[in-house]
């Protein structure tokens, strides 16, 4: 190494301080970490076709979570035209019409808050006011731009369970 301690020469003969090299390496590492932690929402649901309201997925991802088969509620616990948020399970169950039950992720697609209520046919996020259709999870009012992902449930008798 030529030059003084703490510097290095480049192929063009310019001297680069050690702190510049360390800072550049740190920036590259931080960039890689941020890319690894990001999510591609379109890829998350591309291989799955969960059927909310009594169906199951296509089997491509046989283990969809630790709560499989666990009873969430009785059908009488879910009001017609409304629903219930199960924050600890990460799911919201709705009953858009009598006897029709749907389930969606309870995590708002805008900034990751847990949705807070279901009223007037919408699932409502308290953080920034996003609203989702209780029948299909689509965005009714932003700032969210992506629908709530469907969650597979089964309804047997008067029991609603995660599929």
PDB file of C-alpha atoms in Angstrom:
ATOM      1  CA  UNK A   1       0.000   0.000   0.000  1.00  0.00           C
ATOM      2  CA  UNK A   2       1.362   3.388  -0.899  1.00  0.00           C
ATOM      3  CA  UNK A   3       0.660   6.672   0.809  1.00  0.00           C
ATOM      4  CA  UNK A   4       0.087   7.272   4.482  1.00  0.00           C
ATOM      5  CA  UNK A   5      -1.703   5.085   6.966  1.00  0.00           C
ATOM      6  CA  UNK A   6      -5.489   5.243   6.500  1.00  0.00           C
ATOM      7  CA  UNK A   7      -5.409   5.910   2.768  1.00  0.00           C
ATOM      8  CA  UNK A   8      -5.315   3.735  -0.343  1.00  0.00           C
ATOM      9  CA  UNK A   9      -4.451   4.447  -3.951  1.00  0.00           C
ATOM     10  CA  UNK A  10      -6.871   3.643  -6.720  1.00  0.00           C
ATOM     11  CA  UNK A  11      -6.035   2.356 -10.192  1.00  0.00           C
ATOM     12  CA  UNK A  12      -6.128   5.947 -11.439  1.00  0.00           C
ATOM     13  CA  UNK A  13      -3.630   7.040  -8.836  1.00  0.00           C
ATOM     14  CA  UNK A  14      -6.113   8.970  -6.675  1.00  0.00           C
ATOM     15  CA  UNK A  15      -5.863   8.603  -2.916  1.00  0.00           C
ATOM     16  CA  UNK A  16      -8.995   7.474  -1.069  1.00  0.00           C
ATOM     17  CA  UNK A  17      -9.363   7.834   2.693  1.00  0.00           C
ATOM     18  CA  UNK A  18     -10.221   4.745   4.713  1.00  0.00           C
ATOM     19  CA  UNK A  19     -13.329   6.438   6.055  1.00  0.00           C
ATOM     20  CA  UNK A  20     -14.634   6.855   2.476  1.00  0.00           C
ATOM     21  CA  UNK A  21     -14.117   3.153   1.752  1.00  0.00           C
ATOM     22  CA  UNK A  22     -15.794   2.107   5.028  1.00  0.00           C
ATOM     23  CA  UNK A  23     -18.723   4.482   4.426  1.00  0.00           C
ATOM     24  CA  UNK A  24     -19.213   3.159   0.884  1.00  0.00           C
ATOM     25  CA  UNK A  25     -19.135  -0.451   2.089  1.00  0.00           C
ATOM     26  CA  UNK A  26     -21.667   0.387   4.804  1.00  0.00           C
ATOM     27  CA  UNK A  27     -23.979   2.049   2.297  1.00  0.00           C
ATOM     28  CA  UNK A  28     -23.842  -1.006   0.039  1.00  0.00           C
ATOM     29  CA  UNK A  29     -24.582  -3.302   2.991  1.00  0.00           C
ATOM     30  CA  UNK A  30     -27.491  -1.134   4.127  1.00  0.00           C
ATOM     31  CA  UNK A  31     -28.920  -1.102   0.606  1.00  0.00           C
ATOM     32  CA  UNK A  32     -28.720  -4.904   0.420  1.00  0.00           C
ATOM     33  CA  UNK A  33     -30.457  -5.237   3.785  1.00  0.00           C
ATOM     34  CA  UNK A  34     -33.279  -2.913   2.748  1.00  0.00           C
ATOM     35  CA  UNK A  35     -33.826  -4.817  -0.486  1.00  0.00           C
ATOM     36  CA  UNK A  36     -33.904  -8.118   1.398  1.00  0.00           C
ATOM     37  CA  UNK A  37     -36.466  -6.767   3.873  1.00  0.00           C
ATOM     38  CA  UNK A  38     -38.744  -5.289   1.213  1.00  0.00           C
ATOM     39  CA  UNK A  39     -41.790  -7.082  -0.079  1.00  0.00           C
ATOM     40  CA  UNK A  40     -43.135  -7.699  -3.523  1.00  0.00           C
ATOM     41  CA  UNK A  41     -46.848  -7.915  -2.797  1.00  0.00           C
ATOM     42  CA  UNK A  42     -47.644  -9.281  -6.250  1.00  0.00           C
ATOM     43  CA  UNK A  43     -45.329 -12.243  -5.680  1.00  0.00           C
ATOM     44  CA  UNK A  44     -46.757 -12.958  -2.218  1.00  0.00           C
ATOM     45  CA  UNK A  45     -50.137 -13.995  -3.572  1.00  0.00           C
ATOM     46  CA  UNK A  46     -49.172 -15.196  -7.045  1.00  0.00           C
ATOM     47  CA  UNK A  47     -49.028 -18.900  -6.161  1.00  0.00           C
ATOM     48  CA  UNK A  48     -51.944 -18.997  -3.745  1.00  0.00           C
ATOM     49  CA  UNK A  49     -55.643 -18.963  -4.321  1.00  0.00           C
ATOM     50  CA  UNK A  50     -57.214 -18.933  -0.890  1.00  0.00           C
ATOM     51  CA  UNK A  51     -60.969 -19.168  -0.978  1.00  0.00           C
ATOM     52  CA  UNK A  52     -62.444 -17.180   1.847  1.00  0.00           C
ATOM     53  CA  UNK A  53     -65.776 -18.328   3.141  1.00  0.00           C
ATOM     54  CA  UNK A  54     -65.393 -22.053   3.236  1.00  0.00           C
ATOM     55  CA  UNK A  55     -62.855 -23.075   0.600  1.00  0.00           C
ATOM     56  CA  UNK A  56     -59.268 -24.114   0.842  1.00  0.00           C
ATOM     57  CA  UNK A  57     -56.154 -23.146  -1.041  1.00  0.00           C
ATOM     58  CA  UNK A  58     -54.791 -24.952  -4.092  1.00  0.00           C
ATOM     59  CA  UNK A  59     -52.403 -27.031  -1.990  1.00  0.00           C
ATOM     60  CA  UNK A  60     -49.291 -25.337  -3.361  1.00  0.00           C
ATOM     61  CA  UNK A  61     -48.506 -24.088   0.130  1.00  0.00           C
ATOM     62  CA  UNK A  62     -49.877 -26.837   2.342  1.00  0.00           C
ATOM     63  CA  UNK A  63     -48.868 -25.175   5.639  1.00  0.00           C
ATOM     64  CA  UNK A  64     -50.316 -21.693   5.607  1.00  0.00           C
ATOM     65  CA  UNK A  65     -49.779 -20.970   9.284  1.00  0.00           C
ATOM     66  CA  UNK A  66     -49.755 -22.239  12.812  1.00  0.00           C
ATOM     67  CA  UNK A  67     -53.450 -21.522  13.344  1.00  0.00           C
ATOM     68  CA  UNK A  68     -54.773 -24.043  10.827  1.00  0.00           C
ATOM     69  CA  UNK A  69     -58.032 -25.636  11.921  1.00  0.00           C
ATOM     70  CA  UNK A  70     -58.236 -23.514  15.036  1.00  0.00           C
ATOM     71  CA  UNK A  71     -61.750 -22.293  15.820  1.00  0.00           C
ATOM     72  CA  UNK A  72     -62.065 -18.532  15.524  1.00  0.00           C
ATOM     73  CA  UNK A  73     -65.687 -17.916  16.390  1.00  0.00           C
ATOM     74  CA  UNK A  74     -69.242 -19.116  16.167  1.00  0.00           C
ATOM     75  CA  UNK A  75     -71.258 -17.928  13.204  1.00  0.00           C
ATOM     76  CA  UNK A  76     -73.520 -16.037  15.624  1.00  0.00           C
ATOM     77  CA  UNK A  77     -70.490 -13.960  16.760  1.00  0.00           C
ATOM     78  CA  UNK A  78     -70.197 -12.371  13.295  1.00  0.00           C
ATOM     79  CA  UNK A  79     -73.000  -9.869  12.645  1.00  0.00           C
ATOM     80  CA  UNK A  80     -74.693  -9.848   9.249  1.00  0.00           C
ATOM     81  CA  UNK A  81     -73.346  -6.886   7.271  1.00  0.00           C
ATOM     82  CA  UNK A  82     -70.467  -6.568   9.730  1.00  0.00           C
ATOM     83  CA  UNK A  83     -67.592  -8.598  11.040  1.00  0.00           C
ATOM     84  CA  UNK A  84     -65.016  -9.118  13.743  1.00  0.00           C
ATOM     85  CA  UNK A  85     -61.262  -8.483  13.886  1.00  0.00           C
ATOM     86  CA  UNK A  86     -59.141 -11.266  15.413  1.00  0.00           C
ATOM     87  CA  UNK A  87     -55.974  -9.245  15.962  1.00  0.00           C
ATOM     88  CA  UNK A  88     -54.097 -12.112  17.641  1.00  0.00           C
ATOM     89  CA  UNK A  89     -54.743 -14.344  14.595  1.00  0.00           C
ATOM     90  CA  UNK A  90     -54.106 -11.628  12.004  1.00  0.00           C
ATOM     91  CA  UNK A  91     -57.508 -12.099  10.410  1.00  0.00           C
ATOM     92  CA  UNK A  92     -60.804 -10.278  10.031  1.00  0.00           C
ATOM     93  CA  UNK A  93     -63.979 -12.299   9.395  1.00  0.00           C
ATOM     94  CA  UNK A  94     -67.020 -10.694   7.773  1.00  0.00           C
ATOM     95  CA  UNK A  95     -70.574 -11.744   6.952  1.00  0.00           C
ATOM     96  CA  UNK A  96     -71.522  -9.573   3.942  1.00  0.00           C
ATOM     97  CA  UNK A  97     -74.866 -11.346   3.513  1.00  0.00           C
ATOM     98  CA  UNK A  98     -76.727 -13.847   5.679  1.00  0.00           C
ATOM     99  CA  UNK A  99     -74.793 -17.111   5.890  1.00  0.00           C
ATOM    100  CA  UNK A 100     -71.878 -15.919   3.689  1.00  0.00           C
ATOM    101  CA  UNK A 101     -68.600 -15.637   5.618  1.00  0.00           C
ATOM    102  CA  UNK A 102     -65.398 -14.121   4.258  1.00  0.00           C
ATOM    103  CA  UNK A 103     -61.970 -13.701   5.827  1.00  0.00           C
ATOM    104  CA  UNK A 104     -59.078 -11.397   5.052  1.00  0.00           C
ATOM    105  CA  UNK A 105     -55.751 -10.414   6.540  1.00  0.00           C
ATOM    106  CA  UNK A 106     -56.284  -7.875   9.315  1.00  0.00           C
ATOM    107  CA  UNK A 107     -53.106  -6.017   8.306  1.00  0.00           C
ATOM    108  CA  UNK A 108     -53.774  -2.865   6.268  1.00  0.00           C
ATOM    109  CA  UNK A 109     -51.910  -2.922   2.964  1.00  0.00           C
ATOM    110  CA  UNK A 110     -51.062   0.789   3.279  1.00  0.00           C
ATOM    111  CA  UNK A 111     -48.717   0.878   6.263  1.00  0.00           C
ATOM    112  CA  UNK A 112     -49.188  -2.359   8.185  1.00  0.00           C
ATOM    113  CA  UNK A 113     -51.603  -1.202  10.882  1.00  0.00           C
ATOM    114  CA  UNK A 114     -54.233  -3.625  12.155  1.00  0.00           C
ATOM    115  CA  UNK A 115     -57.696  -2.798  10.855  1.00  0.00           C
ATOM    116  CA  UNK A 116     -59.969  -1.699  13.652  1.00  0.00           C
ATOM    117  CA  UNK A 117     -63.628  -2.064  12.774  1.00  0.00           C
ATOM    118  CA  UNK A 118     -66.226  -3.194  10.257  1.00  0.00           C
ATOM    119  CA  UNK A 119     -69.190  -0.934   9.542  1.00  0.00           C
ATOM    120  CA  UNK A 120     -71.462  -0.036   6.640  1.00  0.00           C
ATOM    121  CA  UNK A 121     -69.969  -2.806   4.508  1.00  0.00           C
ATOM    122  CA  UNK A 122     -66.359  -1.687   4.943  1.00  0.00           C
ATOM    123  CA  UNK A 123     -63.355  -2.871   6.926  1.00  0.00           C
ATOM    124  CA  UNK A 124     -61.797   0.271   8.384  1.00  0.00           C
ATOM    125  CA  UNK A 125     -58.176   1.060   9.233  1.00  0.00           C
ATOM    126  CA  UNK A 126     -57.800   3.569  12.066  1.00  0.00           C
ATOM    127  CA  UNK A 127     -54.283   4.720  11.140  1.00  0.00           C
ATOM    128  CA  UNK A 128     -54.856   6.633   7.898  1.00  0.00           C
ATOM    129  CA  UNK A 129     -58.524   6.007   7.073  1.00  0.00           C
ATOM    130  CA  UNK A 130     -58.244   3.284   4.429  1.00  0.00           C
ATOM    131  CA  UNK A 131     -61.453   1.331   3.852  1.00  0.00           C
ATOM    132  CA  UNK A 132     -61.847  -2.109   2.286  1.00  0.00           C
ATOM    133  CA  UNK A 133     -64.956  -3.840   0.929  1.00  0.00           C
ATOM    134  CA  UNK A 134     -66.164  -6.379   3.513  1.00  0.00           C
ATOM    135  CA  UNK A 135     -67.335  -8.735   0.751  1.00  0.00           C
ATOM    136  CA  UNK A 136     -64.109  -9.007  -1.271  1.00  0.00           C
ATOM    137  CA  UNK A 137     -61.337  -7.020   0.463  1.00  0.00           C
ATOM    138  CA  UNK A 138     -60.967  -4.491  -2.376  1.00  0.00           C
ATOM    139  CA  UNK A 139     -59.999  -0.905  -1.620  1.00  0.00           C
ATOM    140  CA  UNK A 140     -63.025   1.375  -1.237  1.00  0.00           C
ATOM    141  CA  UNK A 141     -61.071   4.399   0.043  1.00  0.00           C
ATOM    142  CA  UNK A 142     -57.328   5.098   0.156  1.00  0.00           C
ATOM    143  CA  UNK A 143     -54.571   5.770   0.900  1.00  0.00           C
ATOM    144  CA  UNK A 144     -54.235   1.962   0.545  1.00  0.00           C
ATOM    145  CA  UNK A 145     -53.962   0.887  -3.096  1.00  0.00           C
ATOM    146  CA  UNK A 146     -53.912  -2.904  -2.689  1.00  0.00           C
ATOM    147  CA  UNK A 147     -56.759  -5.093  -1.414  1.00  0.00           C
ATOM    148  CA  UNK A 148     -56.653  -7.069   1.813  1.00  0.00           C
ATOM    149  CA  UNK A 149     -55.466 -10.591   0.978  1.00  0.00           C
ATOM    150  CA  UNK A 150     -58.115 -13.278   1.432  1.00  0.00           C
ATOM    151  CA  UNK A 151     -57.603 -15.820   4.215  1.00  0.00           C
ATOM    152  CA  UNK A 152     -58.993 -19.336   3.881  1.00  0.00           C
ATOM    153  CA  UNK A 153     -61.582 -20.348   6.468  1.00  0.00           C
ATOM    154  CA  UNK A 154     -63.985 -23.212   6.899  1.00  0.00           C
ATOM    155  CA  UNK A 155     -67.509 -23.019   8.239  1.00  0.00           C
ATOM    156  CA  UNK A 156     -68.808 -26.254   9.753  1.00  0.00           C
ATOM    157  CA  UNK A 157     -72.150 -26.049  11.493  1.00  0.00           C
ATOM    158  CA  UNK A 158     -71.928 -22.949  13.648  1.00  0.00           C
ATOM    159  CA  UNK A 159     -68.111 -22.920  13.894  1.00  0.00           C
ATOM    160  CA  UNK A 160     -65.724 -20.766  11.845  1.00  0.00           C
ATOM    161  CA  UNK A 161     -62.116 -21.983  11.700  1.00  0.00           C
ATOM    162  CA  UNK A 162     -58.936 -21.114   9.870  1.00  0.00           C
ATOM    163  CA  UNK A 163     -58.541 -23.559   6.971  1.00  0.00           C
TER     164      UNK A 163
END
